[in-house]
Amino acid sequence: MNTIFKITFVGLFFILFGINGTAQVKQQRIARVDQMPNLPKPLQIIDYKKLALRFDSTVFDFNAKGKFWPMVWMDSSKKNFSQDVVGMYTAVGDVRQGKNNKGMFHEALATMGATLGASLVGIDKSKQKNLDYVGMLKNYYNKDAGWDIMMNNTCPEVALLGGGYGRDWWYDVYPNLLFYAVYDKYPKEPGFKEIAKSIAEKFFKADSILNGNYDYSYFDYGKMKPMKNNICAQPDAAAGHAWVLYAAYKKFGDPRYLKGAMSALSALESQPINPTYELLMPFGAYLSARINAEQGKKYNTNKMLGWSFDGTAVCREGWGVLVGNWNGIDISGIVGSTVDHGGYGFLMNTYDAAWPLVPMVRYDQSYATAIGKWMLNAANASRFFYPQYMPDEHETNPELAEVSKGVIGYEGMIRQSSYKEHEHLKGPVAQGDGPLWVPGENPKESQFSVYGSGHAGIFGSIICATDVIGILQLNLLATDFYHDKAYPSFLYYNPYTTDKTVSMTVEKGKKVDLYNAVSGRFVARNVASSAKIKIARENAAVIVCVPSGGKITYQGAKMLVNGIVVDYKFQQKK
């Protein structure tokens, strides 16, 4: 009997018989995901890791040739720290950037996002061609302005040119999530520890001052005062505060940060209406599941997932996850406005939603099927942001696609173009808002989004194809920053109406047992190279690779192998 047959036989045995005393975890539904097709059409999952690697090598080239290239430059203004910092265009040809405005106008969403994206797919950005792109991010830490947090720009002199500065809350909060994610990848980067602690202190004090009321447009972290302006209130900033504070708690062990994280999460949960504004709400859903699992709390994860997906936001009307088939093209899964011109989804928002929502399944596997189905749709639809995959008749600028060099996508995808000259195009229409930022000056090419495309590494680190078309392997640890010790964990969703079997390879040199956290059973033992995993129709599996023959223990609802949690919701049969 050959090795592969042995593995398959053993795997099948455990699929059929499992471990006595366990029960299938009942899957919870997300209403918006229920409206998505199980198997989107036309189906094609591109290689997002390869795309992210190509983006990095192409965009971080100071000698790149071509109209509007290179996309990066060095800003020697030395704001906040006495060092140069790389600037990256927000959109192709943006007239506010490059040598203009003394080279100081560039956004953390672009440079920090691209640094994180590259790091997630294995590039060491701290020593790339003799440059430390990671260390350069310190310049976004606004100590000169007295805010002492990461911000979207390095200084107020250029901030009001666009991209928010002390007036639009999510712009002030999100760079700190990006920074903490980068810090998790580069824990020894000089100066990062001090910055991370400073941010945590600011967020903790801010939450204490807000005292459960996040009903403000933004928070002045210099004066430590909540503020209101012409932008509506953004209570979902509490999700950002909570995520950063919990990351700080896991990193530094200060119980005040745990207290602050739960305080902010409680403030978010208490909202009477959907407070979703831009992209912070999914981090609240993730943190709800994680704190429930790790700290034994009972936050309403379902509520926050509904807010993330449903498109019922009031302030940012209709913000959520889009569903639909527009003229034969399934666009379900992309994130943005569900109402603007019939629906307008954005590349960066779609990439970034996967960051918290995929690892959430580790802590609550009852959402495995829903999140697996959403990710299949999102991964399929997201290729259409890129001109090489979107049919020309569905683009505003197909004749200008060469400027993207195959690595820069349009900023968004809309049902009916918001540009008068393109109203005749049938949706979905790939376009971007760049020309509207500086009317009459920004070129048509500014519809191509450098800032959003730099986040491709989030998908690239999570998504891997399997030997069954339409079934993806999703890495649950890739973006689960500051997690406790954990074994390799993967989510598989079967969109078909029949059971399917996929091949799974494991790390060489170690024998592992494969545990399915959805069925609560071991599905294979003593696997040294690969195994076959059976997935029930329209269902999901969460496979954890644990040391073969490891010691199993229990702590309340947790099942552990060799002292490491494998299942946070282990269920005994009644």
XYZ file of C-alpha atoms in Angstrom:
574
model
C 0.000 0.000 0.000
C 1.609 3.306 -1.059
C 1.879 6.338 1.244
C -0.721 8.467 -0.511
C -3.293 5.682 -0.319
C -2.592 5.215 3.378
C -3.102 8.922 4.025
C -6.302 9.011 1.997
C -7.659 5.880 3.708
C -6.906 7.212 7.177
C -8.316 10.611 6.287
C -11.524 9.016 4.983
C -11.833 6.921 8.135
C -11.809 9.968 10.317
C -14.136 11.910 8.032
C -16.648 9.105 8.402
C -16.155 8.228 12.042
C -14.390 11.194 13.698
C -13.936 11.341 17.447
C -16.731 10.225 19.709
C -18.280 12.999 21.745
C -17.956 15.892 19.273
C -20.643 17.822 17.431
C -20.793 19.759 14.173
C -20.647 23.505 14.771
C -23.854 25.028 13.441
C -23.105 27.613 10.782
C -24.424 31.135 11.212
C -25.705 33.074 8.239
C -24.845 36.561 7.066
C -27.894 37.868 5.224
C -25.917 39.768 2.620
C -23.754 36.743 1.834
C -26.891 34.642 1.352
C -27.675 36.901 -1.628
C -24.357 36.062 -3.303
C -23.949 33.174 -5.746
C -22.305 30.051 -4.377
C -20.179 29.936 -7.505
C -19.719 33.368 -9.130
C -19.493 33.692 -12.921
C -17.415 34.134 -14.950
C -15.126 32.375 -12.490
C -11.388 33.073 -12.439
C -9.199 33.428 -9.376
C -6.009 35.282 -10.253
C -2.727 34.803 -8.411
C -2.860 37.684 -5.940
C 0.484 36.784 -4.393
C 2.179 37.039 -7.774
C 0.328 40.321 -8.387
C 1.544 41.738 -5.060
C 5.140 40.711 -5.775
C 4.977 42.338 -9.210
C 3.454 45.508 -7.745
C 6.338 45.827 -5.334
C 9.097 45.307 -7.895
C 7.399 47.587 -10.432
C 6.230 50.461 -8.248
C 9.223 50.681 -5.891
C 11.487 51.414 -8.862
C 12.902 54.925 -8.749
C 14.171 54.515 -12.322
C 10.930 53.257 -13.868
C 10.268 54.569 -17.374
C 6.960 55.599 -18.906
C 4.391 58.365 -18.812
C 3.827 59.423 -15.174
C 6.476 56.976 -13.961
C 8.201 56.450 -11.557
C 5.454 56.145 -8.945
C 7.787 56.810 -6.000
C 10.140 59.611 -4.968
C 12.162 60.620 -1.920
C 10.768 63.303 0.392
C 13.682 64.994 2.140
C 11.610 67.418 4.263
C 12.443 65.277 7.323
C 9.141 65.834 9.103
C 8.946 64.318 12.612
C 12.185 62.357 12.161
C 15.535 63.398 10.707
C 15.405 61.008 7.770
C 14.137 60.882 4.219
C 10.892 59.069 3.534
C 9.629 57.493 0.340
C 6.590 59.126 -1.205
C 4.176 57.147 -3.349
C 1.521 58.499 -5.660
C -2.033 58.060 -4.436
C -3.224 57.839 -8.035
C -1.358 57.811 -11.329
C -0.343 61.336 -12.336
C -1.843 63.076 -9.280
C -0.689 66.704 -9.717
C -0.477 67.291 -5.962
C 2.322 64.808 -5.605
C 5.848 63.960 -6.730
C 7.993 67.099 -6.851
C 4.967 69.335 -6.278
C 4.243 70.703 -2.802
C 7.929 70.265 -1.977
C 7.497 66.515 -2.270
C 5.686 66.409 1.079
C 2.240 65.258 -0.023
C 1.988 61.481 0.170
C -0.339 59.243 2.139
C 0.242 56.534 4.718
C -2.642 54.613 3.124
C -0.388 54.212 0.086
C 3.151 53.813 1.458
C 2.262 52.023 4.684
C -0.306 49.841 2.910
C 2.176 48.868 0.195
C 4.864 48.126 2.799
C 2.461 45.866 4.673
C 1.217 44.217 1.479
C 4.741 43.374 0.347
C 5.731 42.120 3.803
C 2.753 39.778 3.918
C 3.911 38.009 0.751
C 7.441 37.532 2.064
C 9.399 40.635 1.035
C 11.681 42.134 3.674
C 11.003 45.848 3.276
C 13.429 46.759 6.053
C 16.418 46.037 3.832
C 15.417 46.221 0.209
C 18.138 47.505 -2.126
C 19.847 49.266 0.796
C 16.669 51.083 1.836
C 14.677 50.610 5.039
C 11.125 51.316 3.911
C 9.831 50.057 7.255
C 11.870 52.557 9.255
C 10.758 55.355 6.928
C 7.179 54.892 8.134
C 8.153 56.606 11.378
C 7.787 59.945 9.581
C 4.002 59.511 9.680
C 4.177 59.583 13.478
C 3.069 63.182 13.988
C 5.096 64.256 16.997
C 5.823 67.696 15.498
C 2.081 68.399 15.440
C 1.713 67.143 19.020
C -0.723 64.373 18.145
C 1.794 61.558 18.760
C -0.044 58.991 16.646
C 0.402 57.733 13.102
C -1.451 59.915 10.612
C -2.196 59.800 6.898
C 0.273 62.600 6.171
C 3.560 63.639 7.736
C 2.506 67.234 8.464
C -0.474 69.621 8.438
C 1.073 71.842 5.739
C -0.059 69.469 2.994
C -2.734 67.475 4.768
C -5.672 69.612 3.728
C -4.807 68.944 0.093
C -6.716 65.708 0.634
C -6.700 62.472 2.569
C -7.960 63.823 5.878
C -6.145 65.490 8.716
C -7.814 66.041 12.068
C -11.264 66.306 10.523
C -12.234 62.878 9.139
C -11.774 60.343 11.942
C -11.090 57.144 10.056
C -8.142 58.793 8.280
C -6.572 59.482 11.677
C -7.283 56.047 13.151
C -6.578 53.637 10.285
C -2.861 54.449 9.815
C -2.372 53.225 13.380
C -3.891 49.838 12.530
C -1.586 49.669 9.524
C 1.388 50.581 11.701
C 0.610 47.940 14.331
C 0.278 45.328 11.576
C 3.685 46.321 10.174
C 5.144 46.311 13.692
C 3.976 42.713 14.143
C 5.998 41.781 11.037
C 9.057 43.808 12.158
C 9.133 43.633 15.975
C 12.805 44.645 16.163
C 12.578 47.779 14.005
C 14.326 50.582 15.967
C 11.913 53.085 17.473
C 8.764 51.102 16.776
C 8.267 49.946 20.352
C 8.209 53.506 21.662
C 5.835 54.641 18.928
C 3.515 51.685 19.504
C 3.311 52.446 23.225
C 2.666 56.125 22.560
C -0.199 55.298 20.209
C -1.697 52.891 22.748
C -1.500 55.546 25.469
C -3.195 58.123 23.252
C -5.969 55.722 22.269
C -6.475 54.572 25.853
C -6.771 58.158 27.113
C -9.058 59.086 24.231
C -11.386 56.184 25.031
C -11.428 57.228 28.691
C -12.365 60.790 27.749
C -15.036 59.639 25.304
C -16.430 57.399 28.054
C -18.627 55.329 25.759
C -19.732 58.203 23.490
C -18.015 58.061 20.095
C -20.621 60.252 18.406
C -18.119 62.686 16.884
C -16.593 63.584 13.507
C -13.066 63.150 14.836
C -10.886 63.350 17.913
C -8.139 65.922 18.407
C -5.324 63.772 19.798
C -3.258 66.884 20.496
C -5.822 68.697 22.638
C -7.391 65.359 23.634
C -10.874 66.601 22.771
C -13.674 65.047 20.709
C -14.731 67.303 17.846
C -17.657 67.844 15.481
C -17.566 69.433 12.061
C -19.382 69.201 8.718
C -18.539 65.477 8.474
C -21.102 63.276 10.183
C -20.259 61.338 13.325
C -18.142 58.195 12.975
C -18.838 55.986 16.013
C -17.173 53.051 14.238
C -13.852 54.705 15.090
C -14.359 52.737 18.298
C -13.573 49.579 16.301
C -10.200 51.032 15.355
C -9.437 52.089 18.921
C -10.420 48.652 20.174
C -8.301 46.757 17.632
C -5.173 48.815 18.338
C -5.617 48.601 22.098
C -6.093 44.833 22.015
C -3.000 44.474 19.824
C -1.110 46.619 22.354
C -2.410 44.436 25.178
C -1.205 41.268 23.453
C 2.152 42.892 22.714
C 2.877 44.611 26.025
C 0.594 42.832 28.512
C -0.709 46.052 30.100
C -4.201 45.291 31.487
C -5.243 48.913 30.911
C -5.099 48.287 27.182
C -7.410 45.278 27.514
C -9.796 47.419 29.560
C -9.675 50.135 26.888
C -10.235 47.659 24.064
C -13.342 46.240 25.738
C -14.595 49.722 26.616
C -14.305 50.840 22.992
C -15.886 47.606 21.735
C -18.789 48.055 24.153
C -19.268 51.595 22.875
C -19.438 50.252 19.325
C -21.832 47.448 20.224
C -24.203 49.867 21.986
C -24.916 51.896 18.845
C -28.653 51.962 18.054
C -28.134 52.185 14.264
C -25.497 50.950 11.827
C -22.527 53.319 12.361
C -20.375 52.015 9.488
C -18.430 54.818 7.824
C -15.465 53.547 5.765
C -13.603 50.325 6.649
C -13.243 50.001 10.423
C -16.401 48.027 11.229
C -15.026 44.591 10.159
C -12.257 45.043 12.736
C -14.970 45.337 15.376
C -16.524 42.063 14.224
C -13.150 40.316 14.302
C -12.312 41.663 17.734
C -15.720 40.696 19.066
C -15.130 37.062 18.070
C -11.558 37.084 19.352
C -12.264 38.646 22.747
C -15.235 36.327 23.195
C -12.944 33.365 22.504
C -9.894 34.497 24.445
C -11.454 36.449 27.296
C -14.769 34.634 27.726
C -16.937 37.648 26.856
C -20.225 37.753 24.960
C -20.015 40.573 22.448
C -22.546 40.481 19.629
C -20.408 39.430 16.673
C -23.474 38.870 14.519
C -24.560 42.477 14.957
C -21.189 43.841 13.889
C -20.974 41.479 10.925
C -24.410 42.626 9.822
C -23.285 46.232 10.060
C -20.160 45.387 8.038
C -22.058 43.703 5.201
C -25.659 44.861 5.021
C -25.394 48.305 3.447
C -27.735 49.810 6.045
C -25.309 52.507 7.219
C -26.989 55.863 7.754
C -24.167 58.425 7.954
C -22.234 56.922 5.034
C -25.413 55.945 3.278
C -25.515 52.374 2.087
C -21.898 51.539 2.926
C -21.313 47.789 3.062
C -20.720 44.855 0.707
C -22.173 44.860 -2.795
C -24.130 42.004 -4.358
C -25.381 41.467 -7.853
C -24.787 40.381 -11.412
C -24.362 43.324 -13.735
C -24.781 42.403 -17.392
C -23.465 38.875 -16.907
C -20.643 39.771 -14.514
C -20.929 38.812 -10.839
C -19.596 41.698 -8.732
C -20.723 40.328 -5.364
C -18.250 40.639 -2.504
C -16.636 43.996 -3.264
C -16.847 46.654 -0.546
C -18.131 50.216 -0.823
C -21.398 52.064 -1.379
C -24.373 49.880 -2.220
C -26.376 52.892 -3.457
C -24.044 55.357 -5.208
C -24.960 55.219 -8.921
C -26.438 51.773 -8.302
C -23.392 50.591 -6.343
C -19.747 51.637 -6.193
C -17.161 49.248 -4.748
C -13.512 50.045 -4.087
C -10.336 48.037 -4.484
C -8.609 48.995 -1.212
C -11.740 48.524 0.854
C -12.248 45.040 -0.571
C -8.670 43.969 0.053
C -8.663 45.396 3.556
C -11.940 43.810 4.660
C -10.288 40.388 4.305
C -7.608 41.379 6.823
C -9.924 41.055 9.862
C -12.782 38.929 8.516
C -10.799 35.862 7.424
C -8.858 35.306 10.698
C -12.078 35.930 12.621
C -13.078 32.374 11.668
C -10.282 30.999 13.888
C -12.087 32.344 16.929
C -15.626 31.525 15.820
C -15.837 28.785 13.213
C -19.613 29.133 13.063
C -18.975 31.773 10.372
C -16.714 29.546 8.262
C -19.226 28.934 5.469
C -20.370 32.558 5.269
C -16.879 34.033 5.218
C -15.619 31.361 2.827
C -18.447 32.133 0.411
C -17.869 35.890 0.660
C -14.129 35.498 0.025
C -14.723 33.350 -3.053
C -16.960 36.076 -4.469
C -14.601 38.890 -3.457
C -11.543 37.124 -4.890
C -13.363 36.470 -8.144
C -14.774 39.984 -8.565
C -11.636 41.868 -7.536
C -9.777 40.967 -10.710
C -12.173 43.240 -12.594
C -10.610 46.303 -10.959
C -7.584 45.631 -13.176
C -7.726 46.701 -16.848
C -6.162 43.463 -18.126
C -9.109 41.479 -16.723
C -12.027 43.885 -17.245
C -13.425 43.871 -20.797
C -12.650 47.158 -22.573
C -16.318 48.001 -22.980
C -16.615 48.113 -19.177
C -13.752 50.574 -18.583
C -13.548 54.358 -18.709
C -9.955 54.369 -19.981
C -9.116 51.099 -21.757
C -6.851 52.942 -24.189
C -4.712 54.163 -21.254
C -4.247 50.759 -19.581
C -0.573 50.578 -20.529
C 0.225 53.139 -17.818
C -0.841 50.604 -15.160
C 1.935 48.166 -16.195
C -0.382 45.341 -15.183
C -0.047 46.015 -11.451
C -2.248 49.074 -10.832
C -6.011 48.722 -10.867
C -8.817 51.215 -11.167
C -9.867 52.721 -7.857
C -13.395 51.385 -8.076
C -16.104 49.524 -9.915
C -19.487 51.210 -10.380
C -22.830 50.177 -11.845
C -23.295 53.394 -13.834
C -20.334 55.682 -14.364
C -20.380 58.950 -12.428
C -18.692 60.658 -15.387
C -21.094 62.184 -17.901
C -18.981 61.142 -20.868
C -19.152 57.514 -19.725
C -22.820 57.274 -18.736
C -23.488 55.130 -21.802
C -21.216 52.324 -20.593
C -22.912 49.225 -19.263
C -22.045 48.263 -15.719
C -19.878 47.197 -14.121
C -17.697 50.154 -15.080
C -14.103 50.260 -13.842
C -13.249 53.859 -12.985
C -11.719 56.066 -10.292
C -12.292 59.423 -8.603
C -8.825 60.898 -9.202
C -9.891 63.548 -11.767
C -12.474 64.834 -9.270
C -9.867 65.484 -6.572
C -8.238 68.285 -8.575
C -10.813 69.153 -11.272
C -9.318 70.228 -14.565
C -5.788 69.282 -13.507
C -5.640 65.614 -12.581
C -5.388 63.499 -15.759
C -7.685 60.693 -16.795
C -4.920 58.304 -15.748
C -5.529 59.291 -12.118
C -8.471 56.897 -12.185
C -5.840 54.182 -11.696
C -5.330 53.681 -7.950
C -1.791 53.200 -6.717
C -2.884 53.392 -3.075
C -5.479 50.644 -3.372
C -3.339 48.382 -5.542
C -0.572 48.396 -2.939
C -2.787 46.412 -0.573
C -2.883 43.378 -2.910
C -0.588 41.505 -0.527
C -3.482 41.079 1.900
C -5.274 38.851 -0.609
C -1.929 37.447 -1.725
C -1.046 36.210 1.760
C -4.470 34.701 2.406
C -5.605 33.120 -0.869
C -4.189 29.980 -2.415
C -5.760 27.886 -5.155
C -6.457 24.191 -4.655
C -6.757 21.328 -7.133
C -10.518 21.954 -7.296
C -11.519 25.048 -9.255
C -13.694 27.266 -7.064
C -12.390 25.922 -3.757
C -9.823 28.203 -2.169
C -7.430 27.588 0.674
C -7.591 30.639 2.962
C -4.754 31.117 5.446
C -6.330 32.035 8.783
C -3.037 33.132 10.367
C -1.715 35.427 7.613
C -3.401 38.579 8.945
C -4.184 37.439 12.491
C -1.693 39.850 14.001
C -0.488 39.430 17.586
C -2.148 36.035 17.868
C -1.196 33.562 20.572
C 0.831 30.518 19.604
C -1.100 28.684 16.922
C -0.812 25.837 14.459
C -1.223 26.361 10.688
C -4.934 26.875 10.083
C -6.877 27.019 6.819
C -10.438 27.642 5.693
C -11.945 25.759 2.743
C -15.406 26.493 1.349
C -17.139 24.136 -1.072
C -19.553 26.114 -3.299
C -20.799 23.066 -5.166
C -24.045 21.120 -4.692
C -22.056 17.896 -4.314
C -19.371 16.900 -1.816
C -15.825 17.606 -2.983
C -12.385 16.323 -2.022
C -9.363 18.612 -2.159
C -5.681 17.859 -1.782
C -3.818 19.551 1.043
C -0.059 19.685 1.398
C 1.595 20.130 4.778
C 4.990 21.314 5.937
C 7.675 18.817 5.082
C 9.673 17.102 7.795
C 6.889 16.979 10.349
C 4.059 14.540 10.795
C 0.746 16.196 11.598
C -2.810 15.279 12.434
C -5.474 17.298 10.637
C -8.331 18.579 12.786
C -11.510 20.093 11.352
C -12.840 22.706 13.773
C -16.215 22.809 11.993
C -16.940 19.093 12.350
C -15.013 18.825 15.620
C -13.135 15.806 14.307
C -9.688 14.710 13.229
C -9.899 13.970 9.507
C -6.403 12.531 8.988
C -3.545 11.216 11.115
C 0.231 11.003 10.663
C 0.290 13.116 7.511
C 3.856 13.685 6.261
C 3.303 15.377 2.892
C -0.290 15.562 1.685
C -3.798 14.392 2.403
C -7.267 14.436 0.887
C -9.869 16.572 2.654
C -13.548 15.912 2.039
C -15.793 18.971 2.250
C -19.554 18.619 2.341
C -21.585 20.407 -0.317
C -22.148 24.133 0.261
C -20.213 23.812 3.496
C -16.818 24.697 4.922
C -13.946 23.112 6.801
C -11.430 24.767 9.109
C -8.356 22.537 9.058
C -5.724 22.887 11.773
C -2.394 21.058 11.365
C -1.411 19.810 14.835
C 1.620 17.726 15.861
C 0.907 14.090 15.282
C -0.067 12.308 18.479
C -0.061 15.521 20.528
C -1.587 15.607 23.994
C -5.193 16.831 23.970
C -6.483 18.830 26.938
C -9.495 21.061 27.576
C -10.000 24.431 29.228
C -13.686 25.228 29.322
C -14.845 25.461 25.695
C -11.268 25.318 24.401
C -9.569 22.232 23.048
C -5.753 22.323 23.165
C -3.002 20.171 21.702
C 0.317 20.342 23.539
C -0.957 23.398 25.367
C -1.880 25.394 22.230
C -5.529 26.163 21.434
C -6.804 24.315 18.377
C -10.550 24.855 18.827
C -12.020 27.815 20.724
C -15.586 26.452 20.490
C -15.180 22.748 21.079
C -18.639 21.237 21.432
C -19.554 18.059 23.214
C -22.479 15.990 22.045
C -25.401 16.136 24.435
